[in-house]
PDB file of C-alpha atoms in Angstrom:
ATOM      1  CA  MET Q   1      -0.132  -0.021  -0.146  1.00 44.00           C
ATOM      2  CA  ALA Q   2       1.363   3.614  -0.923  1.00 44.00           C
ATOM      3  CA  GLU Q   3       2.116   5.838   1.812  1.00 42.00           C
ATOM      4  CA  GLN Q   4      -0.408   8.340   1.900  1.00 43.00           C
ATOM      5  CA  THR Q   5       1.055  12.041   2.258  1.00 43.00           C
ATOM      6  CA  ARG Q   6       0.339  15.171   4.766  1.00 40.00           C
ATOM      7  CA  PRO Q   7      -0.198  18.266   3.923  1.00 43.00           C
ATOM      8  CA  ALA Q   8       2.606  20.428   4.766  1.00 46.00           C
ATOM      9  CA  ASN Q   9       0.956  22.523   7.158  1.00 50.00           C
ATOM     10  CA  GLU Q  10      -1.577  19.803   8.135  1.00 48.00           C
ATOM     11  CA  GLY Q  11      -1.656  20.161  12.293  1.00 54.00           C
ATOM     12  CA  MET Q  12      -0.353  23.705  12.269  1.00 64.00           C
ATOM     13  CA  PRO Q  13      -1.866  26.020  14.654  1.00 67.00           C
ATOM     14  CA  THR Q  14      -4.843  28.244  13.348  1.00 66.00           C
ATOM     15  CA  ARG Q  15      -5.361  30.453  15.930  1.00 71.00           C
ATOM     16  CA  ALA Q  16      -3.646  32.938  17.785  1.00 74.00           C
ATOM     17  CA  SER Q  17      -3.849  31.195  20.942  1.00 67.00           C
ATOM     18  CA  GLU Q  18      -2.886  28.018  19.543  1.00 72.00           C
ATOM     19  CA  TRP Q  19       0.440  29.977  18.020  1.00 76.00           C
ATOM     20  CA  LEU Q  20       0.802  31.548  21.566  1.00 75.00           C
ATOM     21  CA  VAL Q  21       1.067  27.525  23.018  1.00 68.00           C
ATOM     22  CA  ALA Q  22       2.868  26.152  20.056  1.00 75.00           C
ATOM     23  CA  LEU Q  23       5.895  29.184  20.032  1.00 78.00           C
ATOM     24  CA  ALA Q  24       6.285  28.661  23.597  1.00 71.00           C
ATOM     25  CA  GLU Q  25       6.589  24.954  23.296  1.00 67.00           C
ATOM     26  CA  GLN Q  26       8.908  24.866  20.541  1.00 76.00           C
ATOM     27  CA  PRO Q  27      10.902  28.436  20.944  1.00 75.00           C
ATOM     28  CA  GLY Q  28      13.912  27.712  19.041  1.00 80.00           C
ATOM     29  CA  ASN Q  29      12.253  25.744  15.630  1.00 86.00           C
ATOM     30  CA  PRO Q  30      13.086  27.977  13.113  1.00 87.00           C
ATOM     31  CA  ASP Q  31      10.526  25.897  10.786  1.00 86.00           C
ATOM     32  CA  LEU Q  32       7.695  26.662  13.395  1.00 87.00           C
ATOM     33  CA  ARG Q  33       9.012  30.131  13.552  1.00 88.00           C
ATOM     34  CA  ALA Q  34       8.414  30.922   9.532  1.00 89.00           C
ATOM     35  CA  GLN Q  35       5.221  29.442   9.395  1.00 89.00           C
ATOM     36  CA  PHE Q  36       4.125  31.616  12.338  1.00 88.00           C
ATOM     37  CA  ASP Q  37       5.346  34.689  10.444  1.00 89.00           C
ATOM     38  CA  ARG Q  38       3.691  33.753   7.326  1.00 89.00           C
ATOM     39  CA  TRP Q  39       0.058  33.222   9.079  1.00 86.00           C
ATOM     40  CA  LEU Q  40       0.435  36.575  10.958  1.00 87.00           C
ATOM     41  CA  ALA Q  41       1.528  38.360   7.971  1.00 89.00           C
ATOM     42  CA  ALA Q  42      -1.715  37.193   6.017  1.00 86.00           C
ATOM     43  CA  SER Q  43      -4.659  39.239   7.426  1.00 82.00           C
ATOM     44  CA  GLU Q  44      -4.539  42.640  10.135  1.00 79.00           C
ATOM     45  CA  ASP Q  45      -7.509  40.680  12.025  1.00 73.00           C
ATOM     46  CA  ARG Q  46      -4.608  38.084  13.116  1.00 81.00           C
ATOM     47  CA  ALA Q  47      -2.048  40.428  13.953  1.00 81.00           C
ATOM     48  CA  ARG Q  48      -4.529  42.354  16.310  1.00 74.00           C
ATOM     49  CA  ASP Q  49      -5.555  38.836  17.757  1.00 72.00           C
ATOM     50  CA  TRP Q  50      -1.862  38.049  18.462  1.00 77.00           C
ATOM     51  CA  LYS Q  51      -1.441  41.482  20.160  1.00 74.00           C
ATOM     52  CA  GLU Q  52      -4.750  40.937  22.393  1.00 67.00           C
ATOM     53  CA  ILE Q  53      -3.658  37.442  23.385  1.00 70.00           C
ATOM     54  CA  GLN Q  54       0.273  38.178  24.470  1.00 67.00           C
ATOM     55  CA  HIS Q  55      -1.036  41.047  26.190  1.00 62.00           C
ATOM     56  CA  ALA Q  56      -3.876  38.995  28.266  1.00 61.00           C
ATOM     57  CA  SER Q  57      -1.052  36.005  28.734  1.00 58.00           C
ATOM     58  CA  THR Q  58       1.449  38.622  30.176  1.00 57.00           C
ATOM     59  CA  LEU Q  59      -1.220  39.983  32.424  1.00 52.00           C
ATOM     60  CA  LEU Q  60      -2.051  36.856  33.511  1.00 50.00           C
ATOM     61  CA  SER Q  61       1.181  35.346  34.127  1.00 47.00           C
ATOM     62  CA  SER Q  62       1.624  37.494  37.349  1.00 44.00           C
ATOM     63  CA  ALA Q  63      -2.598  38.042  38.486  1.00 46.00           C
ATOM     64  CA  ALA Q  64      -3.681  36.557  41.453  1.00 43.00           C
ATOM     65  CA  PRO Q  65      -6.668  34.327  41.462  1.00 45.00           C
ATOM     66  CA  LYS Q  66     -10.403  35.220  42.978  1.00 46.00           C
ATOM     67  CA  LYS Q  67     -10.344  31.638  44.691  1.00 46.00           C
ATOM     68  CA  PRO Q  68      -8.161  29.516  46.590  1.00 46.00           C
ATOM     69  CA  GLU Q  69      -9.988  26.314  44.788  1.00 46.00           C
ATOM     70  CA  TRP Q  70      -7.713  27.268  41.781  1.00 46.00           C
ATOM     71  CA  ALA Q  71      -5.243  25.697  43.403  1.00 49.00           C
ATOM     72  CA  SER Q  72      -6.568  22.391  43.216  1.00 50.00           C
ATOM     73  CA  PHE Q  73      -7.711  23.128  39.530  1.00 46.00           C
ATOM     74  CA  LEU Q  74      -4.298  24.493  38.364  1.00 48.00           C
ATOM     75  CA  ASN Q  75      -3.230  21.070  39.791  1.00 54.00           C
ATOM     76  CA  ARG Q  76      -5.541  18.604  38.059  1.00 53.00           C
ATOM     77  CA  ARG Q  77      -5.109  21.212  34.806  1.00 49.00           C
ATOM     78  CA  ARG Q  78      -1.469  20.754  34.688  1.00 53.00           C
ATOM     79  CA  ALA Q  79      -1.600  16.714  35.077  1.00 57.00           C
ATOM     80  CA  MET Q  80      -4.174  16.558  32.394  1.00 55.00           C
ATOM     81  CA  GLU Q  81      -2.406  18.761  29.979  1.00 52.00           C
ATOM     82  CA  ALA Q  82       1.225  16.996  30.345  1.00 55.00           C
ATOM     83  CA  ALA Q  83      -0.902  13.866  29.773  1.00 56.00           C
ATOM     84  CA  ARG Q  84      -2.409  15.132  26.559  1.00 54.00           C
ATOM     85  CA  ALA Q  85       1.056  16.697  25.337  1.00 53.00           C
ATOM     86  CA  ARG Q  86       2.122  13.272  25.429  1.00 51.00           C
ATOM     87  CA  ARG Q  87      -0.671  12.747  22.479  1.00 49.00           C
ATOM     88  CA  GLN Q  88      -0.242  15.778  20.861  1.00 49.00           C
ATOM     89  CA  ARG Q  89       2.141  19.179  21.019  1.00 47.00           C
ATOM     90  CA  ARG Q  90      -0.507  21.539  20.905  1.00 46.00           C
ATOM     91  CA  ARG Q  91      -2.109  22.778  24.090  1.00 45.00           C
ATOM     92  CA  ARG Q  92      -4.798  25.016  24.568  1.00 46.00           C
ATOM     93  CA  LEU Q  93      -4.315  28.492  26.002  1.00 47.00           C
ATOM     94  CA  THR Q  94      -6.272  27.842  29.492  1.00 47.00           C
ATOM     95  CA  GLY Q  95      -3.572  24.998  29.906  1.00 46.00           C
ATOM     96  CA  LEU Q  96      -0.514  27.811  29.355  1.00 46.00           C
ATOM     97  CA  VAL Q  97      -1.530  30.486  31.477  1.00 47.00           C
ATOM     98  CA  ALA Q  98      -2.651  27.704  33.978  1.00 44.00           C
ATOM     99  CA  VAL Q  99       0.789  26.492  34.286  1.00 40.00           C
ATOM    100  CA  ALA Q 100       2.699  29.654  33.813  1.00 45.00           C
ATOM    101  CA  ALA Q 101       0.737  31.088  36.752  1.00 47.00           C
ATOM    102  CA  ALA Q 102       0.550  28.372  39.085  1.00 41.00           C
ATOM    103  CA  ALA Q 103       3.089  29.122  41.100  1.00 39.00           C
ATOM    104  CA  CYS Q 104       2.514  32.154  42.202  1.00 48.00           C
ATOM    105  CA  LEU Q 105      -1.265  33.039  42.231  1.00 46.00           C
ATOM    106  CA  LEU Q 106      -2.154  31.151  44.953  1.00 44.00           C
ATOM    107  CA  VAL Q 107       0.258  33.196  47.320  1.00 46.00           C
ATOM    108  CA  PHE Q 108      -0.993  36.474  46.671  1.00 47.00           C
ATOM    109  CA  PHE Q 109      -4.628  35.675  46.683  1.00 46.00           C
ATOM    110  CA  GLN Q 110      -3.937  33.775  50.342  1.00 47.00           C
ATOM    111  CA  ALA Q 111      -2.142  36.976  51.797  1.00 49.00           C
ATOM    112  CA  GLY Q 112      -4.583  39.341  51.043  1.00 54.00           C
ATOM    113  CA  ASN Q 113      -7.893  37.348  51.819  1.00 65.00           C
ATOM    114  CA  LEU Q 114      -6.120  36.216  55.265  1.00 66.00           C
ATOM    115  CA  LEU Q 115      -5.668  40.070  56.281  1.00 72.00           C
ATOM    116  CA  LEU Q 116      -8.879  40.913  55.023  1.00 73.00           C
ATOM    117  CA  ARG Q 117     -10.350  38.069  56.795  1.00 72.00           C
ATOM    118  CA  MET Q 118      -8.494  38.772  59.695  1.00 75.00           C
ATOM    119  CA  GLU Q 119      -9.965  42.622  60.220  1.00 78.00           C
ATOM    120  CA  ALA Q 120     -13.610  41.798  58.949  1.00 83.00           C
ATOM    121  CA  ASP Q 121     -16.554  40.489  61.384  1.00 86.00           C
ATOM    122  CA  HIS Q 122     -18.704  39.793  58.373  1.00 92.00           C
ATOM    123  CA  LEU Q 123     -18.008  39.144  54.746  1.00 91.00           C
ATOM    124  CA  THR Q 124     -18.950  37.935  51.334  1.00 93.00           C
ATOM    125  CA  ALA Q 125     -17.131  36.139  48.348  1.00 92.00           C
ATOM    126  CA  THR Q 126     -17.629  36.624  44.991  1.00 92.00           C
ATOM    127  CA  ALA Q 127     -21.650  36.897  43.131  1.00 94.00           C
ATOM    128  CA  GLU Q 128     -22.537  36.503  47.041  1.00 94.00           C
ATOM    129  CA  GLN Q 129     -25.046  38.879  48.869  1.00 96.00           C
ATOM    130  CA  ARG Q 130     -25.564  38.407  52.595  1.00 95.00           C
ATOM    131  CA  ARG Q 131     -28.099  39.805  54.893  1.00 96.00           C
ATOM    132  CA  VAL Q 132     -26.779  40.178  58.456  1.00 95.00           C
ATOM    133  CA  VAL Q 133     -28.369  41.175  61.457  1.00 95.00           C
ATOM    134  CA  LEU Q 134     -26.415  43.400  63.715  1.00 94.00           C
ATOM    135  CA  THR Q 135     -26.510  43.142  67.694  1.00 91.00           C
ATOM    136  CA  ASP Q 136     -28.707  46.250  67.704  1.00 91.00           C
ATOM    137  CA  GLY Q 137     -31.319  44.902  65.585  1.00 92.00           C
ATOM    138  CA  THR Q 138     -29.899  46.612  62.105  1.00 94.00           C
ATOM    139  CA  VAL Q 139     -29.812  44.989  59.091  1.00 96.00           C
ATOM    140  CA  ALA Q 140     -26.757  44.853  56.919  1.00 96.00           C
ATOM    141  CA  LEU Q 141     -26.926  43.605  53.135  1.00 97.00           C
ATOM    142  CA  LEU Q 142     -23.650  42.939  52.025  1.00 97.00           C
ATOM    143  CA  GLY Q 143     -22.887  43.001  48.672  1.00 96.00           C
ATOM    144  CA  ALA Q 144     -20.577  40.461  46.393  1.00 96.00           C
ATOM    145  CA  GLU Q 145     -16.861  40.746  47.560  1.00 94.00           C
ATOM    146  CA  SER Q 146     -17.534  42.985  50.525  1.00 95.00           C
ATOM    147  CA  ALA Q 147     -16.598  43.175  54.227  1.00 94.00           C
ATOM    148  CA  ILE Q 148     -17.345  45.347  57.374  1.00 94.00           C
ATOM    149  CA  ASP Q 149     -15.746  45.105  60.901  1.00 92.00           C
ATOM    150  CA  GLU Q 150     -18.470  45.797  63.965  1.00 90.00           C
ATOM    151  CA  ALA Q 151     -17.021  48.064  66.748  1.00 87.00           C
ATOM    152  CA  TYR Q 152     -20.099  48.541  68.905  1.00 89.00           C
ATOM    153  CA  SER Q 153     -19.693  50.396  72.322  1.00 88.00           C
ATOM    154  CA  ARG Q 154     -21.941  51.303  75.366  1.00 88.00           C
ATOM    155  CA  SER Q 155     -22.003  54.932  73.632  1.00 90.00           C
ATOM    156  CA  GLU Q 156     -21.999  54.265  70.089  1.00 91.00           C
ATOM    157  CA  ARG Q 157     -22.555  51.977  67.086  1.00 93.00           C
ATOM    158  CA  ARG Q 158     -19.787  52.054  65.061  1.00 92.00           C
ATOM    159  CA  LEU Q 159     -18.829  50.305  61.779  1.00 94.00           C
ATOM    160  CA  ARG Q 160     -16.015  50.531  58.640  1.00 94.00           C
ATOM    161  CA  LEU Q 161     -16.372  49.145  55.448  1.00 95.00           C
ATOM    162  CA  LEU Q 162     -13.125  47.568  54.596  1.00 94.00           C
ATOM    163  CA  LYS Q 163     -14.286  46.694  50.895  1.00 94.00           C
ATOM    164  CA  GLY Q 164     -17.026  46.621  48.585  1.00 95.00           C
ATOM    165  CA  GLU Q 165     -20.909  48.154  49.477  1.00 97.00           C
ATOM    166  CA  VAL Q 166     -23.160  47.744  52.064  1.00 98.00           C
ATOM    167  CA  PHE Q 167     -26.943  48.804  52.297  1.00 98.00           C
ATOM    168  CA  PHE Q 168     -27.778  49.500  56.062  1.00 96.00           C
ATOM    169  CA  GLU Q 169     -31.544  49.275  57.572  1.00 96.00           C
ATOM    170  CA  VAL Q 170     -30.738  51.227  60.897  1.00 94.00           C
ATOM    171  CA  ALA Q 171     -32.498  50.310  63.842  1.00 91.00           C
ATOM    172  CA  GLY Q 172     -33.451  53.499  66.023  1.00 86.00           C
ATOM    173  CA  ASN Q 173     -31.465  54.630  69.023  1.00 85.00           C
ATOM    174  CA  ASP Q 174     -31.104  57.851  70.391  1.00 81.00           C
ATOM    175  CA  ARG Q 175     -28.836  57.149  73.095  1.00 87.00           C
ATOM    176  CA  ARG Q 176     -26.181  55.208  70.961  1.00 90.00           C
ATOM    177  CA  PRO Q 177     -25.612  57.134  67.128  1.00 91.00           C
ATOM    178  CA  PHE Q 178     -24.775  54.902  64.193  1.00 94.00           C
ATOM    179  CA  SER Q 179     -22.002  55.559  61.795  1.00 93.00           C
ATOM    180  CA  VAL Q 180     -19.964  53.929  59.105  1.00 95.00           C
ATOM    181  CA  GLU Q 181     -16.235  54.933  58.438  1.00 93.00           C
ATOM    182  CA  ALA Q 182     -14.811  53.952  54.642  1.00 93.00           C
ATOM    183  CA  ARG Q 183     -11.562  55.181  53.705  1.00 89.00           C
ATOM    184  CA  ASP Q 184     -11.603  58.805  55.033  1.00 89.00           C
ATOM    185  CA  VAL Q 185     -15.120  59.349  54.888  1.00 93.00           C
ATOM    186  CA  VAL Q 186     -17.754  58.978  57.790  1.00 93.00           C
ATOM    187  CA  ALA Q 187     -21.500  58.563  57.004  1.00 93.00           C
ATOM    188  CA  ARG Q 188     -23.696  59.248  60.622  1.00 91.00           C
ATOM    189  CA  ASP Q 189     -27.506  57.986  60.563  1.00 87.00           C
ATOM    190  CA  ILE Q 190     -30.498  60.150  61.709  1.00 79.00           C
ATOM    191  CA  GLY Q 191     -32.741  57.415  61.233  1.00 77.00           C
ATOM    192  CA  THR Q 192     -32.770  55.803  57.690  1.00 87.00           C
ATOM    193  CA  ALA Q 193     -31.880  53.407  55.112  1.00 95.00           C
ATOM    194  CA  PHE Q 194     -28.752  54.032  53.382  1.00 96.00           C
ATOM    195  CA  GLU Q 195     -25.724  52.758  51.246  1.00 97.00           C
ATOM    196  CA  ILE Q 196     -22.438  53.008  51.461  1.00 97.00           C
ATOM    197  CA  ARG Q 197     -19.682  51.838  48.537  1.00 96.00           C
ATOM    198  CA  LEU Q 198     -16.063  52.279  48.248  1.00 93.00           C
ATOM    199  CA  GLY Q 199     -16.013  52.978  44.452  1.00 88.00           C
ATOM    200  CA  LEU Q 200     -13.276  53.105  42.016  1.00 82.00           C
ATOM    201  CA  HIS Q 201     -12.301  56.610  42.804  1.00 86.00           C
ATOM    202  CA  ALA Q 202     -14.545  57.624  45.751  1.00 92.00           C
ATOM    203  CA  THR Q 203     -16.660  56.686  48.495  1.00 94.00           C
ATOM    204  CA  GLU Q 204     -20.386  57.044  47.750  1.00 95.00           C
ATOM    205  CA  VAL Q 205     -23.105  57.296  49.899  1.00 96.00           C
ATOM    206  CA  ALA Q 206     -26.900  57.388  48.783  1.00 96.00           C
ATOM    207  CA  VAL Q 207     -30.032  57.239  51.204  1.00 96.00           C
ATOM    208  CA  ARG Q 208     -33.213  55.539  50.401  1.00 96.00           C
ATOM    209  CA  GLU Q 209     -35.268  56.260  53.392  1.00 94.00           C
ATOM    210  CA  GLY Q 210     -34.386  59.002  56.344  1.00 94.00           C
ATOM    211  CA  ILE Q 211     -31.112  61.399  56.899  1.00 94.00           C
ATOM    212  CA  VAL Q 212     -27.639  60.947  56.709  1.00 95.00           C
ATOM    213  CA  ASP Q 213     -24.374  63.312  57.390  1.00 93.00           C
ATOM    214  CA  VAL Q 214     -21.463  62.582  55.493  1.00 94.00           C
ATOM    215  CA  ALA Q 215     -17.961  64.216  56.488  1.00 92.00           C
ATOM    216  CA  ARG Q 216     -14.066  63.741  56.289  1.00 90.00           C
ATOM    217  CA  VAL Q 217     -13.088  61.602  59.385  1.00 84.00           C
ATOM    218  CA  ALA Q 218     -10.057  63.993  60.008  1.00 80.00           C
ATOM    219  CA  ALA Q 219     -11.053  67.547  57.894  1.00 72.00           C
ATOM    220  CA  ALA Q 220     -12.795  70.748  59.145  1.00 70.00           C
ATOM    221  CA  MET Q 221     -15.537  70.328  56.806  1.00 75.00           C
ATOM    222  CA  PRO Q 222     -19.151  70.904  57.257  1.00 84.00           C
ATOM    223  CA  PRO Q 223     -21.184  67.722  57.068  1.00 87.00           C
ATOM    224  CA  GLN Q 224     -22.982  66.903  53.661  1.00 88.00           C
ATOM    225  CA  ARG Q 225     -26.691  66.199  54.436  1.00 94.00           C
ATOM    226  CA  LEU Q 226     -28.462  63.777  52.495  1.00 95.00           C
ATOM    227  CA  LEU Q 227     -32.227  63.175  52.289  1.00 95.00           C
ATOM    228  CA  ALA Q 228     -34.161  60.315  50.933  1.00 95.00           C
ATOM    229  CA  GLY Q 229     -33.273  60.354  47.037  1.00 95.00           C
ATOM    230  CA  GLU Q 230     -29.586  61.954  47.319  1.00 96.00           C
ATOM    231  CA  TRP Q 231     -26.242  60.659  46.765  1.00 96.00           C
ATOM    232  CA  ALA Q 232     -22.915  62.199  47.191  1.00 95.00           C
ATOM    233  CA  ARG Q 233     -19.450  60.989  46.027  1.00 93.00           C
ATOM    234  CA  LEU Q 234     -16.108  61.986  48.086  1.00 92.00           C
ATOM    235  CA  ALA Q 235     -13.072  61.950  46.314  1.00 91.00           C
ATOM    236  CA  PRO Q 236      -9.590  61.437  48.279  1.00 87.00           C
ATOM    237  CA  ASP Q 237      -8.299  64.721  47.293  1.00 85.00           C
ATOM    238  CA  GLY Q 238     -11.214  66.721  48.579  1.00 84.00           C
ATOM    239  CA  GLY Q 239     -13.626  67.007  45.620  1.00 87.00           C
ATOM    240  CA  VAL Q 240     -17.468  66.235  46.702  1.00 90.00           C
ATOM    241  CA  GLU Q 241     -19.710  65.483  43.847  1.00 92.00           C
ATOM    242  CA  ARG Q 242     -23.666  65.178  44.981  1.00 94.00           C
ATOM    243  CA  GLY Q 243     -26.709  64.376  42.974  1.00 93.00           C
ATOM    244  CA  ARG Q 244     -30.625  62.933  42.771  1.00 94.00           C
ATOM    245  CA  VAL Q 245     -31.886  59.679  42.054  1.00 93.00           C
ATOM    246  CA  PRO Q 246     -35.291  57.835  42.449  1.00 93.00           C
ATOM    247  CA  PRO Q 247     -34.884  56.511  46.199  1.00 94.00           C
ATOM    248  CA  ASP Q 248     -36.063  52.788  44.556  1.00 92.00           C
ATOM    249  CA  GLN Q 249     -32.835  52.821  42.720  1.00 92.00           C
ATOM    250  CA  VAL Q 250     -30.310  53.416  45.548  1.00 95.00           C
ATOM    251  CA  ALA Q 251     -29.072  50.013  46.325  1.00 95.00           C
ATOM    252  CA  SER Q 252     -30.259  48.619  43.125  1.00 94.00           C
ATOM    253  CA  TRP Q 253     -27.760  45.857  43.550  1.00 96.00           C
ATOM    254  CA  THR Q 254     -30.025  44.676  46.136  1.00 95.00           C
ATOM    255  CA  GLN Q 255     -32.233  43.615  43.362  1.00 94.00           C
ATOM    256  CA  GLY Q 256     -29.866  42.097  41.327  1.00 94.00           C
ATOM    257  CA  GLN Q 257     -29.687  45.090  39.078  1.00 94.00           C
ATOM    258  CA  LEU Q 258     -26.771  47.538  38.304  1.00 95.00           C
ATOM    259  CA  VAL Q 259     -28.283  51.069  37.627  1.00 93.00           C
ATOM    260  CA  VAL Q 260     -25.654  53.457  36.118  1.00 91.00           C
ATOM    261  CA  ASN Q 261     -26.888  56.989  34.951  1.00 90.00           C
ATOM    262  CA  ASP Q 262     -24.136  58.787  33.100  1.00 90.00           C
ATOM    263  CA  ARG Q 263     -20.990  56.811  34.665  1.00 92.00           C
ATOM    264  CA  PRO Q 264     -17.317  56.058  33.307  1.00 94.00           C
ATOM    265  CA  VAL Q 265     -17.225  52.897  31.504  1.00 95.00           C
ATOM    266  CA  ALA Q 266     -14.326  51.968  33.859  1.00 94.00           C
ATOM    267  CA  GLU Q 267     -16.936  52.633  37.037  1.00 93.00           C
ATOM    268  CA  VAL Q 268     -19.548  50.480  35.449  1.00 95.00           C
ATOM    269  CA  VAL Q 269     -16.893  47.604  34.770  1.00 96.00           C
ATOM    270  CA  GLU Q 270     -15.354  47.668  38.003  1.00 95.00           C
ATOM    271  CA  ALA Q 271     -18.696  47.638  40.081  1.00 95.00           C
ATOM    272  CA  LEU Q 272     -19.478  44.384  38.125  1.00 96.00           C
ATOM    273  CA  ARG Q 273     -16.007  42.718  38.817  1.00 96.00           C
ATOM    274  CA  PRO Q 274     -17.474  41.202  42.236  1.00 95.00           C
ATOM    275  CA  TYR Q 275     -20.120  39.191  40.427  1.00 96.00           C
ATOM    276  CA  PHE Q 276     -17.487  38.129  37.768  1.00 95.00           C
ATOM    277  CA  ASP Q 277     -15.242  34.989  38.990  1.00 90.00           C
ATOM    278  CA  GLY Q 278     -12.034  35.960  37.165  1.00 89.00           C
ATOM    279  CA  MET Q 279     -10.202  38.659  36.228  1.00 91.00           C
ATOM    280  CA  ILE Q 280     -12.019  41.489  33.651  1.00 93.00           C
ATOM    281  CA  VAL Q 281      -9.062  43.509  31.738  1.00 91.00           C
ATOM    282  CA  LEU Q 282     -10.231  47.008  30.290  1.00 92.00           C
ATOM    283  CA  ARG Q 283      -7.998  48.171  27.473  1.00 89.00           C
ATOM    284  CA  GLY Q 284      -8.158  51.972  26.041  1.00 87.00           C
ATOM    285  CA  SER Q 285      -8.309  54.942  27.871  1.00 88.00           C
ATOM    286  CA  ARG Q 286     -10.841  56.567  25.887  1.00 92.00           C
ATOM    287  CA  LEU Q 287     -13.081  53.217  26.141  1.00 93.00           C
ATOM    288  CA  ALA Q 288     -12.849  53.742  30.065  1.00 93.00           C
ATOM    289  CA  ALA Q 289     -13.749  56.842  30.371  1.00 93.00           C
ATOM    290  CA  GLU Q 290     -16.584  57.052  28.073  1.00 94.00           C
ATOM    291  CA  PRO Q 291     -20.004  57.877  29.657  1.00 93.00           C
ATOM    292  CA  LEU Q 292     -22.635  55.100  30.011  1.00 93.00           C
ATOM    293  CA  THR Q 293     -26.102  54.552  31.018  1.00 93.00           C
ATOM    294  CA  GLY Q 294     -27.758  51.206  31.543  1.00 92.00           C
ATOM    295  CA  VAL Q 295     -29.415  48.426  33.573  1.00 94.00           C
ATOM    296  CA  TYR Q 296     -27.494  45.234  34.055  1.00 95.00           C
ATOM    297  CA  ASN Q 297     -28.418  41.876  35.354  1.00 95.00           C
ATOM    298  CA  LEU Q 298     -26.093  40.992  38.071  1.00 96.00           C
ATOM    299  CA  GLY Q 299     -27.080  37.452  37.673  1.00 94.00           C
ATOM    300  CA  ASP Q 300     -25.525  36.818  34.589  1.00 95.00           C
ATOM    301  CA  SER Q 301     -22.229  39.066  34.840  1.00 95.00           C
ATOM    302  CA  LEU Q 302     -20.785  37.559  31.232  1.00 95.00           C
ATOM    303  CA  GLU Q 303     -23.804  39.069  29.472  1.00 96.00           C
ATOM    304  CA  ALA Q 304     -23.614  42.243  31.543  1.00 96.00           C
ATOM    305  CA  LEU Q 305     -20.248  43.148  30.173  1.00 96.00           C
ATOM    306  CA  ARG Q 306     -21.195  42.101  26.627  1.00 95.00           C
ATOM    307  CA  ALA Q 307     -23.633  44.601  27.125  1.00 95.00           C
ATOM    308  CA  VAL Q 308     -21.185  47.276  28.114  1.00 96.00           C
ATOM    309  CA  ALA Q 309     -18.921  46.764  25.257  1.00 95.00           C
ATOM    310  CA  ARG Q 310     -21.799  46.561  22.836  1.00 94.00           C
ATOM    311  CA  ALA Q 311     -23.091  50.198  24.159  1.00 93.00           C
ATOM    312  CA  GLN Q 312     -19.515  51.238  23.393  1.00 92.00           C
ATOM    313  CA  GLY Q 313     -18.807  49.599  19.946  1.00 92.00           C
ATOM    314  CA  ALA Q 314     -16.072  47.597  21.999  1.00 93.00           C
ATOM    315  CA  SER Q 315     -14.555  44.198  21.204  1.00 92.00           C
ATOM    316  CA  LEU Q 316     -14.960  41.778  24.043  1.00 93.00           C
ATOM    317  CA  HIS Q 317     -12.838  38.464  24.128  1.00 90.00           C
ATOM    318  CA  ARG Q 318     -13.443  35.646  26.291  1.00 89.00           C
ATOM    319  CA  ILE Q 319      -9.531  34.284  26.683  1.00 84.00           C
ATOM    320  CA  SER Q 320     -10.778  31.682  29.104  1.00 82.00           C
ATOM    321  CA  PRO Q 321     -13.826  30.902  31.311  1.00 84.00           C
ATOM    322  CA  TRP Q 322     -12.127  33.240  34.009  1.00 86.00           C
ATOM    323  CA  LEU Q 323     -10.278  36.149  31.864  1.00 90.00           C
ATOM    324  CA  VAL Q 324     -12.428  38.710  29.844  1.00 92.00           C
ATOM    325  CA  VAL Q 325     -10.538  41.306  27.604  1.00 92.00           C
ATOM    326  CA  ILE Q 326     -12.416  44.234  26.664  1.00 93.00           C
ATOM    327  CA  SER Q 327     -10.726  46.696  24.059  1.00 89.00           C
ATOM    328  CA  GLY Q 328     -11.471  49.911  22.589  1.00 81.00           C
ATOM    329  CA  ASP Q 329      -8.658  51.258  21.106  1.00 64.00           C
TER     330      ASP Q 329
END
């Protein structure tokens, strides 16, 4: 029987992610490099995809995972990829990224998370919301990836927001005032239901019911009094922005929605991060600053990110189940 010949390019990579793996496995193969150069020069789309893949791989090689369970997953993944390599040389991008990052990912995550756990009395995980009844009867609803420290005394009820966002329904007690510290901001309740959030560039307070006084912890500035439907955004540089919102839209995340009105894309993506179990990379300074208005479903964070990208004419690449890249320029 005559031996069947195979095309010279059979088994060669056809996508940017496959080329990344192949070149990493055989960095000194001149024939492979020549094949890659021809593939890359064939179209602008390929060049753009290659640039995206390289950037994503670089980011992930130094990034921390969001869950300690990744350690066992990465170990299993490496074993599976090693077995597959005996059958074929090419691996999927997710396998390469996992192997490259596995050595340092868990260490960074555990260090940061351990410090937070040592400080916090109550905290939540990715995509988790939790209702907590405090010792005075106040109800605290923690958003995803949020943490608070409870420091009650006989004379006052003081809490610290360590991370994320919390909506409070405060139990009345004139003899023990209620306050929440977040960064350099303190919100003092005067019988109310309100939200406080550690935003990307500012601390935000919004009132659904009642009255809240907002001030700097250590600055001689008069307090900002907020009524129902009012919000304030206090930046670290001393800037204060105020506005109004329908009271039922305050802490819209408690209803499973993110409602935004004329906010930068970077801020919207940051608000979606705690609901996505992985890394979100936002590329392009112009895209990050573009204003955005919309309602997004927190129960499907990936689709919410796709909606953000569509609204701005940006591209979204899901590099792996745990890595999404949104690119605008």
